[in-house]
Amino acid sequence: MARPTSPKSGKKRRGSPLEASSINGSIGCNAPRQETRQSKIPKLSIDTSVSSEAPESSNYSGNTSSTSQPDSLFDGDAGSLPKSNPSDLPLPEPSPALIDAPPIPGFFYTPSLRLPTELADTIVAHCLRTYFTAPHIDQVMLFCRGGTPENPPTGLPPIFLSLLDKLSGLLKPSLPPEVHELLFPASTTLARQAIVNRYEPGQGITAHVDLLKRFGDGIIGVSFASGCVMQFASVPDEDGGEEKRTYDFYLPEGSVIVMTGDARYKWTHGIDKRTADFVDGEDGGRWLERSMRMSITFRWLLPGADILT
């Protein structure tokens, strides 16, 4: 029986895992909402090409490149991959990705928690109609100022404020009170960024930690329209005393993840460039094809970082 394959990729990105560069691309999404499951797909062929990241000094202007940069949370290239075997030699099946949250301190995920379908569809349609109006646009960044109950935050479109309100209610039962307060404070002087990324099948993002000098603690990531596997890897200690740990974790369509503390600062995250993912299941694993995927990531801007040059 032929072994599974993974067709060639799209986005190419690479940079320091601790200081992902600022973005000079744009992102969007494609309408279909479906996952097609396959027990096997033909032989594996993996693209090994990568490109360099823009320097940290790059600014946020220019949302015209089709290559998104890894300061986006859920979307780019995960670096060099092993070359494929000759076509007449099968490759072994990979280890299946986790479907439960990896044991990373500060990482929160509830398998049963999903964004309501009607809201998710409305957001995808809004982004396609408003932001992703050309093939080369695959990333959009939006911002809002802090607010209080008397003076609500301003800057984000109403549909994004509705999404934040829905997320606050959905996440409250599963988060420690202090984490929920960090993500959804009653009042704050901090500005918040919403970054919207669009991926076609075969595209990914380089493993990275979100910019340490620009974004604060507490990151929310929401997946729309398709699932994918995200790789998490611990950042080695400076003295090299701790062994590197890695986890492959499947993000279903409509899922929500939260990263705080160690998960935000001491673990990289990235997405391999593939058209299908091998995911844990009752029979040991199954292939899930990717379709167009969109992600929205909410991050706090550190004081002064909201002044963009």
PDB file of N, CA and C in Angstrom, residues 199-286:
ATOM      1  N   TYR A 199      -4.611  31.281   5.152  1.00  0.00           N
ATOM      2  CA  TYR A 199      -3.713  30.252   4.624  1.00  0.00           C
ATOM      3  C   TYR A 199      -4.423  29.401   3.599  1.00  0.00           C
ATOM      4  N   GLU A 200      -3.743  29.162   2.497  1.00  0.00           N
ATOM      5  CA  GLU A 200      -4.193  28.151   1.551  1.00  0.00           C
ATOM      6  C   GLU A 200      -3.554  26.818   1.930  1.00  0.00           C
ATOM      7  N   PRO A 201      -4.134  25.679   1.507  1.00  0.00           N
ATOM      8  CA  PRO A 201      -3.499  24.385   1.793  1.00  0.00           C
ATOM      9  C   PRO A 201      -2.052  24.376   1.307  1.00  0.00           C
ATOM     10  N   GLY A 202      -1.151  23.876   2.137  1.00  0.00           N
ATOM     11  CA  GLY A 202       0.261  23.844   1.794  1.00  0.00           C
ATOM     12  C   GLY A 202       1.053  25.007   2.343  1.00  0.00           C
ATOM     13  N   GLN A 203       0.399  25.993   2.939  1.00  0.00           N
ATOM     14  CA  GLN A 203       1.103  27.124   3.526  1.00  0.00           C
ATOM     15  C   GLN A 203       1.262  26.926   5.026  1.00  0.00           C
ATOM     16  N   GLY A 204       2.255  27.597   5.611  1.00  0.00           N
ATOM     17  CA  GLY A 204       2.520  27.463   7.036  1.00  0.00           C
ATOM     18  C   GLY A 204       3.226  28.684   7.586  1.00  0.00           C
ATOM     19  N   ILE A 205       3.835  28.531   8.763  1.00  0.00           N
ATOM     20  CA  ILE A 205       4.537  29.644   9.412  1.00  0.00           C
ATOM     21  C   ILE A 205       5.761  29.117  10.158  1.00  0.00           C
ATOM     22  N   THR A 206       6.856  29.869  10.096  1.00  0.00           N
ATOM     23  CA  THR A 206       8.089  29.495  10.773  1.00  0.00           C
ATOM     24  C   THR A 206       7.885  29.460  12.278  1.00  0.00           C
ATOM     25  N   ALA A 207       8.494  28.494  12.937  1.00  0.00           N
ATOM     26  CA  ALA A 207       8.425  28.418  14.390  1.00  0.00           C
ATOM     27  C   ALA A 207       9.005  29.685  15.008  1.00  0.00           C
ATOM     28  N   HIS A 208       8.285  30.267  15.982  1.00  0.00           N
ATOM     29  CA  HIS A 208       8.694  31.553  16.542  1.00  0.00           C
ATOM     30  C   HIS A 208       8.030  31.778  17.887  1.00  0.00           C
ATOM     31  N   VAL A 209       8.558  32.738  18.621  1.00  0.00           N
ATOM     32  CA  VAL A 209       7.897  33.315  19.779  1.00  0.00           C
ATOM     33  C   VAL A 209       7.480  34.719  19.381  1.00  0.00           C
ATOM     34  N   ASP A 210       6.250  35.104  19.691  1.00  0.00           N
ATOM     35  CA  ASP A 210       5.791  36.444  19.320  1.00  0.00           C
ATOM     36  C   ASP A 210       6.739  37.501  19.902  1.00  0.00           C
ATOM     37  N   LEU A 211       6.891  38.602  19.185  1.00  0.00           N
ATOM     38  CA  LEU A 211       7.881  39.629  19.514  1.00  0.00           C
ATOM     39  C   LEU A 211       7.852  40.005  20.997  1.00  0.00           C
ATOM     40  N   LEU A 212       8.985  39.815  21.654  1.00  0.00           N
ATOM     41  CA  LEU A 212       9.051  40.030  23.096  1.00  0.00           C
ATOM     42  C   LEU A 212       8.996  41.507  23.467  1.00  0.00           C
ATOM     43  N   LYS A 213       9.502  42.369  22.608  1.00  0.00           N
ATOM     44  CA  LYS A 213       9.560  43.799  22.926  1.00  0.00           C
ATOM     45  C   LYS A 213       8.327  44.557  22.447  1.00  0.00           C
ATOM     46  N   ARG A 214       7.410  43.857  21.792  1.00  0.00           N
ATOM     47  CA  ARG A 214       6.241  44.546  21.246  1.00  0.00           C
ATOM     48  C   ARG A 214       4.937  44.076  21.889  1.00  0.00           C
ATOM     49  N   PHE A 215       4.846  42.772  22.205  1.00  0.00           N
ATOM     50  CA  PHE A 215       3.588  42.225  22.691  1.00  0.00           C
ATOM     51  C   PHE A 215       3.725  41.721  24.122  1.00  0.00           C
ATOM     52  N   GLY A 216       2.650  41.914  24.898  1.00  0.00           N
ATOM     53  CA  GLY A 216       2.650  41.505  26.282  1.00  0.00           C
ATOM     54  C   GLY A 216       2.178  40.081  26.483  1.00  0.00           C
ATOM     55  N   ASP A 217       1.880  39.737  27.741  1.00  0.00           N
ATOM     56  CA  ASP A 217       1.433  38.395  28.082  1.00  0.00           C
ATOM     57  C   ASP A 217      -0.062  38.268  27.788  1.00  0.00           C
ATOM     58  N   GLY A 218      -0.478  37.038  27.484  1.00  0.00           N
ATOM     59  CA  GLY A 218      -1.886  36.777  27.232  1.00  0.00           C
ATOM     60  C   GLY A 218      -2.244  36.885  25.763  1.00  0.00           C
ATOM     61  N   ILE A 219      -2.266  35.749  25.059  1.00  0.00           N
ATOM     62  CA  ILE A 219      -2.544  35.697  23.627  1.00  0.00           C
ATOM     63  C   ILE A 219      -3.706  34.731  23.388  1.00  0.00           C
ATOM     64  N   ILE A 220      -4.642  35.151  22.554  1.00  0.00           N
ATOM     65  CA  ILE A 220      -5.796  34.320  22.188  1.00  0.00           C
ATOM     66  C   ILE A 220      -5.716  34.017  20.702  1.00  0.00           C
ATOM     67  N   GLY A 221      -5.880  32.758  20.324  1.00  0.00           N
ATOM     68  CA  GLY A 221      -5.880  32.371  18.914  1.00  0.00           C
ATOM     69  C   GLY A 221      -7.132  31.593  18.562  1.00  0.00           C
ATOM     70  N   VAL A 222      -7.782  31.978  17.471  1.00  0.00           N
ATOM     71  CA  VAL A 222      -9.014  31.322  17.027  1.00  0.00           C
ATOM     72  C   VAL A 222      -8.821  30.821  15.596  1.00  0.00           C
ATOM     73  N   SER A 223      -9.222  29.585  15.328  1.00  0.00           N
ATOM     74  CA  SER A 223      -9.106  28.991  13.992  1.00  0.00           C
ATOM     75  C   SER A 223     -10.461  28.998  13.292  1.00  0.00           C
ATOM     76  N   PHE A 224     -10.451  29.358  12.008  1.00  0.00           N
ATOM     77  CA  PHE A 224     -11.674  29.417  11.217  1.00  0.00           C
ATOM     78  C   PHE A 224     -11.507  28.591   9.934  1.00  0.00           C
ATOM     79  N   ALA A 225     -12.590  27.981   9.488  1.00  0.00           N
ATOM     80  CA  ALA A 225     -12.743  27.401   8.152  1.00  0.00           C
ATOM     81  C   ALA A 225     -12.003  26.084   7.933  1.00  0.00           C
ATOM     82  N   SER A 226     -10.927  25.805   8.667  1.00  0.00           N
ATOM     83  CA  SER A 226     -10.192  24.550   8.510  1.00  0.00           C
ATOM     84  C   SER A 226      -9.328  24.336   9.733  1.00  0.00           C
ATOM     85  N   GLY A 227      -8.978  23.090   9.993  1.00  0.00           N
ATOM     86  CA  GLY A 227      -8.030  22.787  11.048  1.00  0.00           C
ATOM     87  C   GLY A 227      -6.629  22.649  10.493  1.00  0.00           C
ATOM     88  N   CYS A 228      -5.648  22.561  11.396  1.00  0.00           N
ATOM     89  CA  CYS A 228      -4.259  22.279  11.002  1.00  0.00           C
ATOM     90  C   CYS A 228      -3.487  21.878  12.249  1.00  0.00           C
ATOM     91  N   VAL A 229      -2.327  21.285  12.043  1.00  0.00           N
ATOM     92  CA  VAL A 229      -1.438  20.925  13.147  1.00  0.00           C
ATOM     93  C   VAL A 229      -0.463  22.066  13.398  1.00  0.00           C
ATOM     94  N   MET A 230      -0.327  22.429  14.663  1.00  0.00           N
ATOM     95  CA  MET A 230       0.661  23.426  15.079  1.00  0.00           C
ATOM     96  C   MET A 230       1.723  22.723  15.919  1.00  0.00           C
ATOM     97  N   GLN A 231       2.992  23.052  15.665  1.00  0.00           N
ATOM     98  CA  GLN A 231       4.106  22.470  16.416  1.00  0.00           C
ATOM     99  C   GLN A 231       4.533  23.419  17.535  1.00  0.00           C
ATOM    100  N   PHE A 232       4.722  22.868  18.714  1.00  0.00           N
ATOM    101  CA  PHE A 232       5.229  23.622  19.850  1.00  0.00           C
ATOM    102  C   PHE A 232       6.564  23.023  20.277  1.00  0.00           C
ATOM    103  N   ALA A 233       7.541  23.886  20.581  1.00  0.00           N
ATOM    104  CA  ALA A 233       8.866  23.417  21.002  1.00  0.00           C
ATOM    105  C   ALA A 233       9.391  24.325  22.105  1.00  0.00           C
ATOM    106  N   SER A 234       9.938  23.720  23.152  1.00  0.00           N
ATOM    107  CA  SER A 234      10.492  24.504  24.251  1.00  0.00           C
ATOM    108  C   SER A 234      11.769  25.203  23.799  1.00  0.00           C
ATOM    109  N   VAL A 235      11.958  26.416  24.291  1.00  0.00           N
ATOM    110  CA  VAL A 235      13.178  27.162  23.994  1.00  0.00           C
ATOM    111  C   VAL A 235      14.255  26.698  24.964  1.00  0.00           C
ATOM    112  N   PRO A 236      15.406  26.202  24.477  1.00  0.00           N
ATOM    113  CA  PRO A 236      16.444  25.684  25.376  1.00  0.00           C
ATOM    114  C   PRO A 236      16.935  26.749  26.355  1.00  0.00           C
ATOM    115  N   ASP A 237      17.277  26.309  27.580  1.00  0.00           N
ATOM    116  CA  ASP A 237      17.880  27.217  28.548  1.00  0.00           C
ATOM    117  C   ASP A 237      19.220  27.708  28.026  1.00  0.00           C
ATOM    118  N   GLU A 238      19.624  28.875  28.488  1.00  0.00           N
ATOM    119  CA  GLU A 238      20.912  29.425  28.055  1.00  0.00           C
ATOM    120  C   GLU A 238      22.068  28.511  28.445  1.00  0.00           C
ATOM    121  N   ASP A 239      21.937  27.825  29.576  1.00  0.00           N
ATOM    122  CA  ASP A 239      23.020  26.912  29.991  1.00  0.00           C
ATOM    123  C   ASP A 239      22.884  25.533  29.359  1.00  0.00           C
ATOM    124  N   GLY A 240      21.803  25.347  28.563  1.00  0.00           N
ATOM    125  CA  GLY A 240      21.618  24.067  27.878  1.00  0.00           C
ATOM    126  C   GLY A 240      21.271  22.927  28.799  1.00  0.00           C
ATOM    127  N   GLY A 241      20.796  23.243  30.025  1.00  0.00           N
ATOM    128  CA  GLY A 241      20.544  22.188  30.996  1.00  0.00           C
ATOM    129  C   GLY A 241      19.271  21.407  30.757  1.00  0.00           C
ATOM    130  N   GLU A 242      18.302  22.013  30.110  1.00  0.00           N
ATOM    131  CA  GLU A 242      17.019  21.334  29.907  1.00  0.00           C
ATOM    132  C   GLU A 242      16.897  20.829  28.480  1.00  0.00           C
ATOM    133  N   GLU A 243      16.470  19.586  28.334  1.00  0.00           N
ATOM    134  CA  GLU A 243      16.318  18.983  27.011  1.00  0.00           C
ATOM    135  C   GLU A 243      15.138  19.601  26.275  1.00  0.00           C
ATOM    136  N   LYS A 244      15.279  19.817  24.982  1.00  0.00           N
ATOM    137  CA  LYS A 244      14.208  20.393  24.179  1.00  0.00           C
ATOM    138  C   LYS A 244      13.044  19.420  24.083  1.00  0.00           C
ATOM    139  N   ARG A 245      11.832  19.960  24.248  1.00  0.00           N
ATOM    140  CA  ARG A 245      10.620  19.156  24.140  1.00  0.00           C
ATOM    141  C   ARG A 245       9.768  19.698  22.994  1.00  0.00           C
ATOM    142  N   THR A 246       9.095  18.806  22.293  1.00  0.00           N
ATOM    143  CA  THR A 246       8.249  19.212  21.175  1.00  0.00           C
ATOM    144  C   THR A 246       6.913  18.470  21.218  1.00  0.00           C
ATOM    145  N   TYR A 247       5.881  19.150  20.739  1.00  0.00           N
ATOM    146  CA  TYR A 247       4.548  18.546  20.625  1.00  0.00           C
ATOM    147  C   TYR A 247       3.910  19.008  19.324  1.00  0.00           C
ATOM    148  N   ASP A 248       3.271  18.073  18.626  1.00  0.00           N
ATOM    149  CA  ASP A 248       2.402  18.409  17.495  1.00  0.00           C
ATOM    150  C   ASP A 248       0.963  18.372  18.003  1.00  0.00           C
ATOM    151  N   PHE A 249       0.221  19.438  17.746  1.00  0.00           N
ATOM    152  CA  PHE A 249      -1.117  19.573  18.315  1.00  0.00           C
ATOM    153  C   PHE A 249      -2.081  20.034  17.234  1.00  0.00           C
ATOM    154  N   TYR A 250      -3.220  19.339  17.108  1.00  0.00           N
ATOM    155  CA  TYR A 250      -4.194  19.656  16.069  1.00  0.00           C
ATOM    156  C   TYR A 250      -5.162  20.728  16.545  1.00  0.00           C
ATOM    157  N   LEU A 251      -5.263  21.814  15.770  1.00  0.00           N
ATOM    158  CA  LEU A 251      -6.202  22.900  16.032  1.00  0.00           C
ATOM    159  C   LEU A 251      -7.423  22.710  15.133  1.00  0.00           C
ATOM    160  N   PRO A 252      -8.545  22.266  15.665  1.00  0.00           N
ATOM    161  CA  PRO A 252      -9.722  22.079  14.819  1.00  0.00           C
ATOM    162  C   PRO A 252     -10.326  23.421  14.396  1.00  0.00           C
ATOM    163  N   GLU A 253     -11.126  23.380  13.362  1.00  0.00           N
ATOM    164  CA  GLU A 253     -11.899  24.545  12.957  1.00  0.00           C
ATOM    165  C   GLU A 253     -12.786  24.998  14.117  1.00  0.00           C
ATOM    166  N   GLY A 254     -12.792  26.298  14.392  1.00  0.00           N
ATOM    167  CA  GLY A 254     -13.613  26.841  15.460  1.00  0.00           C
ATOM    168  C   GLY A 254     -13.003  26.741  16.842  1.00  0.00           C
ATOM    169  N   SER A 255     -11.790  26.185  16.954  1.00  0.00           N
ATOM    170  CA  SER A 255     -11.158  26.023  18.259  1.00  0.00           C
ATOM    171  C   SER A 255     -10.517  27.321  18.727  1.00  0.00           C
ATOM    172  N   VAL A 256     -10.290  27.394  20.044  1.00  0.00           N
ATOM    173  CA  VAL A 256      -9.700  28.571  20.677  1.00  0.00           C
ATOM    174  C   VAL A 256      -8.570  28.111  21.585  1.00  0.00           C
ATOM    175  N   ILE A 257      -7.401  28.745  21.469  1.00  0.00           N
ATOM    176  CA  ILE A 257      -6.304  28.469  22.385  1.00  0.00           C
ATOM    177  C   ILE A 257      -5.887  29.763  23.067  1.00  0.00           C
ATOM    178  N   VAL A 258      -5.315  29.612  24.267  1.00  0.00           N
ATOM    179  CA  VAL A 258      -4.792  30.741  25.039  1.00  0.00           C
ATOM    180  C   VAL A 258      -3.368  30.403  25.447  1.00  0.00           C
ATOM    181  N   MET A 259      -2.466  31.368  25.297  1.00  0.00           N
ATOM    182  CA  MET A 259      -1.075  31.180  25.708  1.00  0.00           C
ATOM    183  C   MET A 259      -0.691  32.296  26.670  1.00  0.00           C
ATOM    184  N   THR A 260      -0.236  31.901  27.867  1.00  0.00           N
ATOM    185  CA  THR A 260       0.251  32.838  28.869  1.00  0.00           C
ATOM    186  C   THR A 260       1.518  32.270  29.487  1.00  0.00           C
ATOM    187  N   GLY A 261       2.263  33.094  30.204  1.00  0.00           N
ATOM    188  CA  GLY A 261       3.423  32.616  30.944  1.00  0.00           C
ATOM    189  C   GLY A 261       4.412  31.851  30.076  1.00  0.00           C
ATOM    190  N   ASP A 262       4.770  30.638  30.512  1.00  0.00           N
ATOM    191  CA  ASP A 262       5.749  29.837  29.766  1.00  0.00           C
ATOM    192  C   ASP A 262       5.309  29.580  28.332  1.00  0.00           C
ATOM    193  N   ALA A 263       4.037  29.259  28.132  1.00  0.00           N
ATOM    194  CA  ALA A 263       3.553  28.967  26.776  1.00  0.00           C
ATOM    195  C   ALA A 263       3.752  30.161  25.856  1.00  0.00           C
ATOM    196  N   ARG A 264       3.636  31.365  26.377  1.00  0.00           N
ATOM    197  CA  ARG A 264       3.807  32.556  25.560  1.00  0.00           C
ATOM    198  C   ARG A 264       5.285  32.899  25.355  1.00  0.00           C
ATOM    199  N   TYR A 265       6.123  32.754  26.421  1.00  0.00           N
ATOM    200  CA  TYR A 265       7.487  33.255  26.380  1.00  0.00           C
ATOM    201  C   TYR A 265       8.558  32.185  26.161  1.00  0.00           C
ATOM    202  N   LYS A 266       8.288  30.936  26.524  1.00  0.00           N
ATOM    203  CA  LYS A 266       9.345  29.926  26.536  1.00  0.00           C
ATOM    204  C   LYS A 266       9.109  28.785  25.553  1.00  0.00           C
ATOM    205  N   TRP A 267       8.091  28.914  24.715  1.00  0.00           N
ATOM    206  CA  TRP A 267       7.813  27.889  23.707  1.00  0.00           C
ATOM    207  C   TRP A 267       7.585  28.554  22.364  1.00  0.00           C
ATOM    208  N   THR A 268       8.194  27.987  21.322  1.00  0.00           N
ATOM    209  CA  THR A 268       7.904  28.450  19.971  1.00  0.00           C
ATOM    210  C   THR A 268       6.671  27.724  19.451  1.00  0.00           C
ATOM    211  N   HIS A 269       6.036  28.316  18.452  1.00  0.00           N
ATOM    212  CA  HIS A 269       4.920  27.665  17.772  1.00  0.00           C
ATOM    213  C   HIS A 269       5.064  27.924  16.282  1.00  0.00           C
ATOM    214  N   GLY A 270       4.678  26.947  15.471  1.00  0.00           N
ATOM    215  CA  GLY A 270       4.797  27.077  14.020  1.00  0.00           C
ATOM    216  C   GLY A 270       3.903  26.059  13.336  1.00  0.00           C
ATOM    217  N   ILE A 271       3.772  26.205  12.016  1.00  0.00           N
ATOM    218  CA  ILE A 271       2.927  25.310  11.218  1.00  0.00           C
ATOM    219  C   ILE A 271       3.712  24.847  10.000  1.00  0.00           C
ATOM    220  N   ASP A 272       3.842  23.539   9.819  1.00  0.00           N
ATOM    221  CA  ASP A 272       4.514  22.998   8.642  1.00  0.00           C
ATOM    222  C   ASP A 272       3.696  23.262   7.381  1.00  0.00           C
ATOM    223  N   LYS A 273       4.401  23.364   6.267  1.00  0.00           N
ATOM    224  CA  LYS A 273       3.756  23.583   4.968  1.00  0.00           C
ATOM    225  C   LYS A 273       3.292  22.242   4.410  1.00  0.00           C
ATOM    226  N   ARG A 274       2.030  21.930   4.613  1.00  0.00           N
ATOM    227  CA  ARG A 274       1.452  20.669   4.169  1.00  0.00           C
ATOM    228  C   ARG A 274       0.034  20.905   3.678  1.00  0.00           C
ATOM    229  N   THR A 275      -0.489  19.940   2.951  1.00  0.00           N
ATOM    230  CA  THR A 275      -1.890  20.001   2.533  1.00  0.00           C
ATOM    231  C   THR A 275      -2.769  19.068   3.361  1.00  0.00           C
ATOM    232  N   ALA A 276      -2.146  18.247   4.231  1.00  0.00           N
ATOM    233  CA  ALA A 276      -2.896  17.343   5.094  1.00  0.00           C
ATOM    234  C   ALA A 276      -2.089  17.096   6.356  1.00  0.00           C
ATOM    235  N   ASP A 277      -2.778  16.732   7.441  1.00  0.00           N
ATOM    236  CA  ASP A 277      -2.135  16.490   8.734  1.00  0.00           C
ATOM    237  C   ASP A 277      -2.521  15.113   9.256  1.00  0.00           C
ATOM    238  N   PHE A 278      -1.554  14.445   9.864  1.00  0.00           N
ATOM    239  CA  PHE A 278      -1.778  13.128  10.447  1.00  0.00           C
ATOM    240  C   PHE A 278      -2.116  13.322  11.919  1.00  0.00           C
ATOM    241  N   VAL A 279      -3.332  12.942  12.296  1.00  0.00           N
ATOM    242  CA  VAL A 279      -3.889  13.303  13.598  1.00  0.00           C
ATOM    243  C   VAL A 279      -4.298  12.049  14.356  1.00  0.00           C
ATOM    244  N   ASP A 280      -4.134  12.078  15.664  1.00  0.00           N
ATOM    245  CA  ASP A 280      -4.486  10.947  16.509  1.00  0.00           C
ATOM    246  C   ASP A 280      -5.959  10.576  16.341  1.00  0.00           C
ATOM    247  N   GLY A 281      -6.236   9.271  16.396  1.00  0.00           N
ATOM    248  CA  GLY A 281      -7.607   8.775  16.251  1.00  0.00           C
ATOM    249  C   GLY A 281      -7.736   7.408  16.880  1.00  0.00           C
ATOM    250  N   GLU A 282      -8.921   6.810  16.758  1.00  0.00           N
ATOM    251  CA  GLU A 282      -9.187   5.518  17.382  1.00  0.00           C
ATOM    252  C   GLU A 282      -8.277   4.422  16.847  1.00  0.00           C
ATOM    253  N   ASP A 283      -7.909   4.485  15.574  1.00  0.00           N
ATOM    254  CA  ASP A 283      -7.074   3.449  14.968  1.00  0.00           C
ATOM    255  C   ASP A 283      -5.604   3.853  14.922  1.00  0.00           C
ATOM    256  N   GLY A 284      -5.209   4.817  15.733  1.00  0.00           N
ATOM    257  CA  GLY A 284      -3.811   5.220  15.794  1.00  0.00           C
ATOM    258  C   GLY A 284      -3.500   6.493  15.043  1.00  0.00           C
ATOM    259  N   GLY A 285      -4.271   6.832  14.053  1.00  0.00           N
ATOM    260  CA  GLY A 285      -4.027   8.064  13.310  1.00  0.00           C
ATOM    261  C   GLY A 285      -4.836   8.110  12.035  1.00  0.00           C
ATOM    262  N   ARG A 286      -5.113   9.314  11.568  1.00  0.00           N
ATOM    263  CA  ARG A 286      -5.865   9.500  10.323  1.00  0.00           C
ATOM    264  C   ARG A 286      -5.388  10.790   9.672  1.00  0.00           C
TER     265      ARG A 286
END
